[in-house]
Amino acid sequence: MSEQRLFRSIYNIENITVEYIMRNISVKAVNNVSINIRNREALGIVGESGSGKTTLALSLLNLVPSPGKITSGKLIFDGKIDVLSLSDEELRAFRWKQVAMVFQGALNSFNPVLRIGDQMLETIMEHEKVSKQEALERISRLLKLVRLEPNRTMKAFPHELSGGMKQRAMIATALLLNPRVLILDEPTTALDVISQKYILSILSDLKKKLEISMVLLTHDLAICTELVDRIAVMYAGRIVEVAKMEDLFLKPRHPYTMGLLRAVPSVVGDVRKLEPIPGAPPDMFNLPSGCPFHPRCPYAVERCKREEPYLEEASEDHFVACHRWREV
Amino acid sequence: MKWIYRRVLLALLSIFFTVVLTFFLIRLMPGNPMDVYVQMLIRSGRARTREEAIERAKSLMPLNMNDPLWKQLIDYLLGILRGDLGRSISSFTPVSEIIVKSLPWTVFVSSMALATSFSIGTILGLVLAYKRGTTFEGFSVAALTIFGAIPNYIMALLLFYLFTIVYPIFPMRGAYSSTVTPGFNLNFILSVLQHALLPIASYVLTDFSGWALGIRAMASTVLGEDYVTVAKARGLRESKIITNYVGRNSILPQFTGLILSIGFMFGGSPLVESIFTYPGIGRFFASAVSARDYPLLQGLFLMLSITVILANLLADLLYTFIDPRVKVGD
Amino acid sequence: MKLNEIKNILTILVENKRALVGSIIILSFIVMAVIGPLLVPLDLNPKFNQVYAPPSLAHPLGCDYIGVDILSEIIWGARDVLLIVFIAGIITVVIGSITGLISGYFGGIVDLFLNTLVDIVLTIPGLPLVIVLAGLIQTRDPISIGLILSANSWAWLARAIRSQVFSIREREFIEASKAMGIGKLNIVFGDILPILMPYIGINFLFAVVQALYASVALFFIGVLPFSTVHWGTMLNIAMQVSGAIFVPYARHYVIAPIIFIVLLQVGLVLFSYGIEDIFNPRLK
Ligand SMILES: Nc1ncnc2c1ncn2[C@@H]1O[C@H](COP(=O)(O)OP(=O)(O)O)[C@@H](O)[C@H]1O
Ligand code: SF4
Ligand SMILES: [Mg+2]
């Protein structure tokens, strides 16, 4: 119980639906998603590519690019800020100050014609009234925190840094305003193995040192193990299971999660026993009826084709959206 | 650094090539220019006897036509190095003097036109990129495409016809009125602007659409780049995103176009300047062609080409300083 | 061409409005140039009773400074205008493609030489070069005029084709042809050229646009003695020779060639952009 209070929720996501509306077709990339991001926790959101992770993350900043639109739901930050009804200026102040995000493929996150230092500096200056000196000191400190050499990095243009260095510079940039929530979208994809390990160790480091909630979006369950407290599993724009990390790994309740776990080398242990999930990822333009996982699910029954399952609490702090969680 | 040397070398090579080209163009043309002069001098009565005409023609040409070709070429090159380009056969003025007098007007009109059309085009292009998909955008793009298709000298003709003859608002000829004294005084400056306005407008009205469409296409791409989304996520002000993010990144690639348009404007100057009887290098060029004034033609063509070559070189070098991604050595 | 292909082309044209409008304009001009002279006689004899006659049923565009029907001049002029730009476009495309193909495929010293030549030619301002050449050569032959008009436009195409070839020649099937011992020239013209045909086609249109700009200019400043009814010549006479610009009731005469020149230029530009959209859909 005391742990519950410590992990009071900082960002409540309530029934958010995001649609990309194109000329003759629309895709519900995020479908009625509810989840609370808790204070100082590290939340992993895991799902195949195309499951709606990035779209969900962008909606947390109310920054879904056109033709996307948040068509329903509520976003309540810190129990009082209704993010979807902020004015443009309020929204501008909210972004990065409260919720910052390291984008997927941070390789293109910096403006190629401005120096890294200038982009970091303007981020502070656009939000706070501090002296330039103070701002520069803060930038230096954060660059050191992500193990970059401050003077060199600040003077560099983006193309002069390696992929891993850019990623770290972006993490430092995300921390500039000391945000309450830091979203990391596939922070290790597109990096070589050594840079991946390095980023992960920096992130664990940050988690220990800073009072911050982290949301880690990834298609790779394995990288969650080192970092996160809780995991939400996404499938076809829906959250199908949420649980504490150990709980999810030891007692997965959703057939999709089970499938995912059987496909992770470090979890299975023996590479020869790896089993990919049968069937193809869902076609978002043309989702199956009922439970969207039913064509691939070994436990599917008639009901699964007709009725969509919603999240239910299966055990304490462990939610699952499956008609048959009691049996599987 | 190696890239710069290569680029400078290419410019020098181009200049040399142009010099040789102008030499041979005129030397190897059907109808030896010498004979043409002699004929002309006799017919126009400027020389009474054939001998006198030949003497006269020799003094106008920078060369001795009886020397072997290679010697003539070397003499010609040496002459250029000394700034001696011969004399115009219609006005007997040294060609170099005509160039010194006329080049500044052309540079003035071209640079004003370039700056104006580039600024208007940039702003319009950015606006259009932001209004992507609206009826306003569709309509503007169609209008701009049509405007851009009009040749600059046709625009000049229309403006000339409309505003100096049908509605005589602007002066018909010259670079400034004969009633003002050249120098740094208000009347002179006003008169210069009044005379230059229509020529400048001819270029601007036909060029700004190209910039606008180019910037729009570029900005539409840039608007979809991650770094713009990140800038929004970082809570930067919209004005800052438009200028430093979308603007800068869409304008930089236009520099190559800027280089080309310098050449294009200079290239169009013989027509536009002739229409307004504007005393720039282009107008003298056009009249040298019709008068078959070979030394003048040779000198002016050389000058037009060299200016364009040097402008291109300058713009190329500047670009490497402006865009950090263009690494020296690429 | 099969019925199917014609249908495809029509569907594409209807979907791309720029190409549609452009092709309608161009087609009308071609029809005018080909069939027009058969229907409308050109009588250049002065008729002083109808000098600057305003537009009427008998003379839809009015008459010029010696009383010649303007519409018939425009129609006969269209033939000269189109013939010249067509020839110039072909010459530009042929020289440019061959240079580009050779430069790009052979590489090495051949490429260094050709590429430097292209770079140099590109720095020489185009229109002045064309003016000098036209002024000096004084030809009436459309093919020579076409050559003059291509004096430096071929270099653009050569540069573009060269970089296209650079990317194509690394593709697998070219490697396969090489491995089979097929000669270089055969590869260039048998394998690479066909791939580039659409690209060359688009550039033909751009070359025609460029040639129209330059050729009208040449006739307008009077350096080419080719045709009395070329629209550029008409402009030259209206603006500089006859003094019609100063005659208030001769406005139709001054404006007529301008309108047709602009219309054709707009048609060509719309069509070439439209075709470029179709083959190279960068921006949807
Ligand atoms: N800009 C867009 N326009 C249209 N559809 C999009 C766009 N971005 C994403 N989508 C659709 O939304 C779904 C989810 O995409 P995304 O949020 O990027 O998933 P993830 O980050 O998990 O890979 C995908 O099926 C994709 O087709
Ligand atoms: S609801 Fe049915 S189909 Fe869906 S996961 Fe559960 S058992 Fe499988
Ligand atoms: Mg993603």
mmCIF file of C-alpha atoms in Angstrom, chain C residues 28-260:
data_model
loop_
_atom_site.group_PDB
_atom_site.id
_atom_site.type_symbol
_atom_site.label_atom_id
_atom_site.label_comp_id
_atom_site.label_asym_id
_atom_site.label_seq_id
_atom_site.Cartn_x
_atom_site.Cartn_y
_atom_site.Cartn_z
ATOM 1 C CA SER C 28 -4.503 23.165 -80.447
ATOM 2 C CA PHE C 29 -1.320 24.893 -81.523
ATOM 3 C CA ILE C 30 -0.129 21.857 -83.426
ATOM 4 C CA VAL C 31 -3.478 21.579 -85.195
ATOM 5 C CA MET C 32 -3.312 25.283 -85.946
ATOM 6 C CA ALA C 33 0.187 24.968 -87.385
ATOM 7 C CA VAL C 34 -0.504 21.866 -89.454
ATOM 8 C CA ILE C 35 -4.039 22.369 -90.718
ATOM 9 C CA GLY C 36 -4.374 26.135 -90.357
ATOM 10 C CA PRO C 37 -2.295 27.124 -93.404
ATOM 11 C CA LEU C 38 -4.426 24.805 -95.556
ATOM 12 C CA LEU C 39 -7.604 26.608 -94.562
ATOM 13 C CA VAL C 40 -6.458 30.198 -94.155
ATOM 14 C CA PRO C 41 -4.518 31.794 -97.004
ATOM 15 C CA LEU C 42 -1.701 34.194 -96.207
ATOM 16 C CA ASP C 43 -1.875 37.339 -98.304
ATOM 17 C CA LEU C 44 1.032 39.634 -97.473
ATOM 18 C CA ASN C 45 0.143 42.300 -100.048
ATOM 19 C CA PRO C 46 -0.423 45.701 -98.474
ATOM 20 C CA LYS C 47 -4.032 46.872 -98.333
ATOM 21 C CA PHE C 48 -3.867 50.418 -97.189
ATOM 22 C CA ASN C 49 -7.582 50.800 -96.740
ATOM 23 C CA GLN C 50 -7.528 48.397 -93.809
ATOM 24 C CA VAL C 51 -4.365 49.418 -91.951
ATOM 25 C CA TYR C 52 -4.810 48.651 -88.228
ATOM 26 C CA ALA C 53 -8.386 47.593 -88.898
ATOM 27 C CA PRO C 54 -9.943 46.557 -85.585
ATOM 28 C CA PRO C 55 -11.076 42.973 -85.010
ATOM 29 C CA SER C 56 -14.168 42.114 -87.053
ATOM 30 C CA LEU C 57 -15.865 39.071 -88.527
ATOM 31 C CA ALA C 58 -13.723 39.205 -91.642
ATOM 32 C CA HIS C 59 -10.538 39.758 -89.607
ATOM 33 C CA PRO C 60 -11.061 38.199 -86.164
ATOM 34 C CA LEU C 61 -7.825 39.681 -84.809
ATOM 35 C CA GLY C 62 -7.829 42.809 -86.974
ATOM 36 C CA CYS C 63 -5.113 43.894 -89.396
ATOM 37 C CA ASP C 64 -1.499 45.026 -89.088
ATOM 38 C CA TYR C 65 0.394 48.137 -90.168
ATOM 39 C CA ILE C 66 0.006 47.399 -93.869
ATOM 40 C CA GLY C 67 -3.452 45.929 -93.627
ATOM 41 C CA VAL C 68 -2.558 42.227 -93.543
ATOM 42 C CA ASP C 69 -4.909 39.955 -91.599
ATOM 43 C CA ILE C 70 -3.275 39.270 -88.204
ATOM 44 C CA LEU C 71 -4.943 35.902 -87.620
ATOM 45 C CA SER C 72 -3.518 34.504 -90.852
ATOM 46 C CA GLU C 73 -0.062 35.752 -89.858
ATOM 47 C CA ILE C 74 -0.415 34.124 -86.438
ATOM 48 C CA ILE C 75 -1.523 30.830 -88.018
ATOM 49 C CA TRP C 76 1.283 30.732 -90.562
ATOM 50 C CA GLY C 77 3.710 31.936 -87.910
ATOM 51 C CA ALA C 78 2.745 29.035 -85.630
ATOM 52 C CA ARG C 79 4.260 26.684 -88.193
ATOM 53 C CA ASP C 80 7.647 28.408 -88.045
ATOM 54 C CA VAL C 81 7.520 28.778 -84.281
ATOM 55 C CA LEU C 82 6.761 25.113 -83.650
ATOM 56 C CA LEU C 83 9.096 23.773 -86.317
ATOM 57 C CA ILE C 84 12.071 25.615 -84.881
ATOM 58 C CA VAL C 85 11.483 24.674 -81.254
ATOM 59 C CA PHE C 86 10.801 21.079 -82.197
ATOM 60 C CA ILE C 87 14.056 20.787 -84.115
ATOM 61 C CA ALA C 88 15.963 22.562 -81.356
ATOM 62 C CA GLY C 89 14.459 20.227 -78.756
ATOM 63 C CA ILE C 90 15.472 17.150 -80.729
ATOM 64 C CA ILE C 91 19.018 18.373 -81.285
ATOM 65 C CA THR C 92 19.449 19.312 -77.629
ATOM 66 C CA VAL C 93 18.188 15.946 -76.489
ATOM 67 C CA VAL C 94 20.302 13.967 -78.936
ATOM 68 C CA ILE C 95 23.567 15.759 -78.179
ATOM 69 C CA GLY C 96 22.871 15.938 -74.464
ATOM 70 C CA SER C 97 21.900 12.282 -74.133
ATOM 71 C CA ILE C 98 24.819 10.954 -76.112
ATOM 72 C CA THR C 99 27.312 13.058 -74.194
ATOM 73 C CA GLY C 100 25.749 12.164 -70.860
ATOM 74 C CA LEU C 101 25.553 8.453 -71.627
ATOM 75 C CA ILE C 102 29.128 8.238 -72.773
ATOM 76 C CA SER C 103 30.433 10.374 -69.947
ATOM 77 C CA GLY C 104 28.504 8.434 -67.316
ATOM 78 C CA TYR C 105 29.148 4.957 -68.615
ATOM 79 C CA PHE C 106 32.763 5.139 -69.630
ATOM 80 C CA GLY C 107 33.922 7.232 -66.695
ATOM 81 C CA GLY C 108 37.626 7.839 -66.279
ATOM 82 C CA ILE C 109 39.437 10.165 -68.619
ATOM 83 C CA VAL C 110 36.551 10.339 -71.100
ATOM 84 C CA ASP C 111 34.259 11.467 -68.306
ATOM 85 C CA LEU C 112 36.772 13.939 -66.941
ATOM 86 C CA PHE C 113 37.098 15.544 -70.338
ATOM 87 C CA LEU C 114 33.384 15.607 -71.183
ATOM 88 C CA ASN C 115 32.346 16.664 -67.717
ATOM 89 C CA THR C 116 34.778 19.553 -67.663
ATOM 90 C CA LEU C 117 33.512 20.601 -71.073
ATOM 91 C CA VAL C 118 29.939 20.469 -69.772
ATOM 92 C CA ASP C 119 30.883 22.508 -66.706
ATOM 93 C CA ILE C 120 32.493 25.136 -68.884
ATOM 94 C CA VAL C 121 29.653 25.335 -71.370
ATOM 95 C CA LEU C 122 27.198 25.698 -68.503
ATOM 96 C CA THR C 123 28.943 28.774 -67.163
ATOM 97 C CA ILE C 124 28.597 30.660 -70.437
ATOM 98 C CA PRO C 125 25.357 32.640 -70.326
ATOM 99 C CA GLY C 126 22.998 30.924 -72.739
ATOM 100 C CA LEU C 127 21.019 33.637 -74.444
ATOM 101 C CA PRO C 128 24.002 35.920 -75.238
ATOM 102 C CA LEU C 129 25.831 32.967 -76.757
ATOM 103 C CA VAL C 130 22.828 32.149 -78.899
ATOM 104 C CA ILE C 131 22.487 35.792 -79.917
ATOM 105 C CA VAL C 132 26.139 36.044 -80.934
ATOM 106 C CA LEU C 133 25.956 32.822 -82.906
ATOM 107 C CA ALA C 134 22.745 33.819 -84.631
ATOM 108 C CA GLY C 135 24.077 37.275 -85.361
ATOM 109 C CA LEU C 136 27.231 35.903 -86.899
ATOM 110 C CA ILE C 137 25.878 32.903 -88.737
ATOM 111 C CA GLN C 138 22.823 34.594 -90.267
ATOM 112 C CA THR C 139 21.055 31.456 -91.404
ATOM 113 C CA ARG C 140 17.548 30.796 -92.673
ATOM 114 C CA ASP C 141 17.804 27.051 -92.376
ATOM 115 C CA PRO C 142 15.648 25.679 -89.517
ATOM 116 C CA ILE C 143 18.168 22.938 -88.695
ATOM 117 C CA SER C 144 21.017 25.412 -88.340
ATOM 118 C CA ILE C 145 18.777 27.558 -86.186
ATOM 119 C CA GLY C 146 18.033 24.486 -84.100
ATOM 120 C CA LEU C 147 21.763 23.894 -83.693
ATOM 121 C CA ILE C 148 22.329 27.488 -82.644
ATOM 122 C CA LEU C 149 19.514 27.300 -80.111
ATOM 123 C CA SER C 150 21.038 24.148 -78.617
ATOM 124 C CA ALA C 151 24.428 25.816 -78.197
ATOM 125 C CA ASN C 152 24.504 25.331 -74.469
ATOM 126 C CA SER C 153 21.196 23.762 -73.503
ATOM 127 C CA TRP C 154 22.514 20.286 -74.302
ATOM 128 C CA ALA C 155 24.953 20.598 -71.431
ATOM 129 C CA TRP C 156 22.173 20.606 -68.819
ATOM 130 C CA LEU C 157 20.843 17.365 -70.124
ATOM 131 C CA ALA C 158 24.290 15.836 -70.410
ATOM 132 C CA ARG C 159 24.952 16.551 -66.749
ATOM 133 C CA ALA C 160 21.594 15.147 -65.663
ATOM 134 C CA ILE C 161 21.867 12.014 -67.782
ATOM 135 C CA ARG C 162 25.392 11.412 -66.562
ATOM 136 C CA SER C 163 24.331 11.219 -62.941
ATOM 137 C CA GLN C 164 21.406 8.976 -63.857
ATOM 138 C CA VAL C 165 23.771 6.639 -65.661
ATOM 139 C CA PHE C 166 26.046 6.530 -62.628
ATOM 140 C CA SER C 167 23.257 5.070 -60.559
ATOM 141 C CA ILE C 168 21.927 2.718 -63.232
ATOM 142 C CA ARG C 169 25.216 1.164 -64.209
ATOM 143 C CA GLU C 170 25.632 -0.401 -60.767
ATOM 144 C CA ARG C 171 22.376 -2.325 -61.127
ATOM 145 C CA GLU C 172 22.455 -6.068 -61.407
ATOM 146 C CA PHE C 173 21.298 -6.634 -64.938
ATOM 147 C CA ILE C 174 23.969 -4.294 -66.244
ATOM 148 C CA GLU C 175 26.526 -6.332 -64.324
ATOM 149 C CA ALA C 176 25.004 -9.399 -65.936
ATOM 150 C CA SER C 177 25.313 -7.916 -69.423
ATOM 151 C CA LYS C 178 28.925 -7.075 -68.711
ATOM 152 C CA ALA C 179 29.597 -10.570 -67.500
ATOM 153 C CA MET C 180 28.092 -11.926 -70.698
ATOM 154 C CA GLY C 181 30.688 -9.995 -72.606
ATOM 155 C CA ILE C 182 28.303 -7.588 -74.259
ATOM 156 C CA GLY C 183 30.151 -4.553 -75.634
ATOM 157 C CA LYS C 184 30.093 -1.239 -73.850
ATOM 158 C CA LEU C 185 28.311 0.651 -76.598
ATOM 159 C CA ASN C 186 25.696 -2.078 -76.748
ATOM 160 C CA ILE C 187 25.104 -1.806 -73.033
ATOM 161 C CA VAL C 188 24.862 1.968 -73.174
ATOM 162 C CA PHE C 189 22.407 2.102 -76.046
ATOM 163 C CA GLY C 190 20.723 -1.274 -75.614
ATOM 164 C CA ASP C 191 20.286 -1.454 -71.844
ATOM 165 C CA ILE C 192 20.709 1.986 -70.318
ATOM 166 C CA LEU C 193 19.153 4.250 -72.919
ATOM 167 C CA PRO C 194 15.726 2.555 -72.858
ATOM 168 C CA ILE C 195 15.507 3.001 -69.074
ATOM 169 C CA LEU C 196 16.207 6.689 -69.447
ATOM 170 C CA MET C 197 13.694 7.286 -72.239
ATOM 171 C CA PRO C 198 10.915 8.759 -70.050
ATOM 172 C CA TYR C 199 13.469 11.012 -68.394
ATOM 173 C CA ILE C 200 14.789 12.122 -71.763
ATOM 174 C CA GLY C 201 11.225 12.727 -72.918
ATOM 175 C CA ILE C 202 10.579 15.105 -70.041
ATOM 176 C CA ASN C 203 13.809 16.900 -70.785
ATOM 177 C CA PHE C 204 12.807 17.222 -74.408
ATOM 178 C CA LEU C 205 9.851 19.284 -73.187
ATOM 179 C CA PHE C 206 12.099 21.432 -71.014
ATOM 180 C CA ALA C 207 14.422 21.947 -73.979
ATOM 181 C CA VAL C 208 11.473 23.031 -76.109
ATOM 182 C CA VAL C 209 10.413 25.565 -73.463
ATOM 183 C CA GLN C 210 13.957 26.916 -73.412
ATOM 184 C CA ALA C 211 14.140 27.032 -77.200
ATOM 185 C CA LEU C 212 10.872 28.930 -77.425
ATOM 186 C CA TYR C 213 12.210 31.531 -75.006
ATOM 187 C CA ALA C 214 15.405 31.965 -76.992
ATOM 188 C CA SER C 215 13.992 31.725 -80.519
ATOM 189 C CA VAL C 216 11.283 34.318 -80.008
ATOM 190 C CA ALA C 217 13.968 36.537 -78.504
ATOM 191 C CA LEU C 218 16.187 36.134 -81.586
ATOM 192 C CA PHE C 219 13.408 37.123 -83.977
ATOM 193 C CA PHE C 220 12.276 39.882 -81.670
ATOM 194 C CA ILE C 221 15.638 41.627 -81.621
ATOM 195 C CA GLY C 222 15.906 40.958 -85.324
ATOM 196 C CA VAL C 223 19.106 38.953 -85.524
ATOM 197 C CA LEU C 224 17.503 36.094 -87.446
ATOM 198 C CA PRO C 225 16.161 36.642 -90.953
ATOM 199 C CA PHE C 226 14.162 33.440 -91.073
ATOM 200 C CA SER C 227 10.512 34.259 -91.394
ATOM 201 C CA THR C 228 8.280 37.255 -91.843
ATOM 202 C CA VAL C 229 5.413 35.801 -89.876
ATOM 203 C CA HIS C 230 7.261 34.263 -86.938
ATOM 204 C CA TRP C 231 5.578 35.669 -83.828
ATOM 205 C CA GLY C 232 8.914 37.084 -82.721
ATOM 206 C CA THR C 233 9.229 38.917 -86.018
ATOM 207 C CA MET C 234 5.665 40.197 -85.631
ATOM 208 C CA LEU C 235 6.595 41.562 -82.224
ATOM 209 C CA ASN C 236 9.728 43.108 -83.635
ATOM 210 C CA ILE C 237 7.748 44.877 -86.341
ATOM 211 C CA ALA C 238 4.996 45.947 -83.981
ATOM 212 C CA MET C 239 7.335 47.268 -81.303
ATOM 213 C CA GLN C 240 10.327 48.548 -83.189
ATOM 214 C CA VAL C 241 9.848 48.842 -86.905
ATOM 215 C CA SER C 242 6.364 50.057 -87.683
ATOM 216 C CA GLY C 243 5.854 52.354 -84.728
ATOM 217 C CA ALA C 244 2.529 50.631 -84.046
ATOM 218 C CA ILE C 245 3.093 50.902 -80.308
ATOM 219 C CA PHE C 246 2.535 54.636 -80.538
ATOM 220 C CA VAL C 247 -0.724 54.251 -82.410
ATOM 221 C CA PRO C 248 -3.590 54.129 -79.892
ATOM 222 C CA TYR C 249 -5.911 52.201 -82.224
ATOM 223 C CA ALA C 250 -3.266 49.555 -83.021
ATOM 224 C CA ARG C 251 -3.290 47.883 -79.604
ATOM 225 C CA HIS C 252 -4.777 44.677 -80.896
ATOM 226 C CA TYR C 253 -1.795 44.352 -83.220
ATOM 227 C CA VAL C 254 0.768 44.784 -80.431
ATOM 228 C CA ILE C 255 -1.031 42.463 -78.036
ATOM 229 C CA ALA C 256 -1.883 39.610 -80.440
ATOM 230 C CA PRO C 257 1.588 38.017 -80.787
ATOM 231 C CA ILE C 258 2.238 38.529 -77.073
ATOM 232 C CA ILE C 259 -0.888 36.602 -76.163
ATOM 233 C CA PHE C 260 -0.039 33.695 -78.426
#
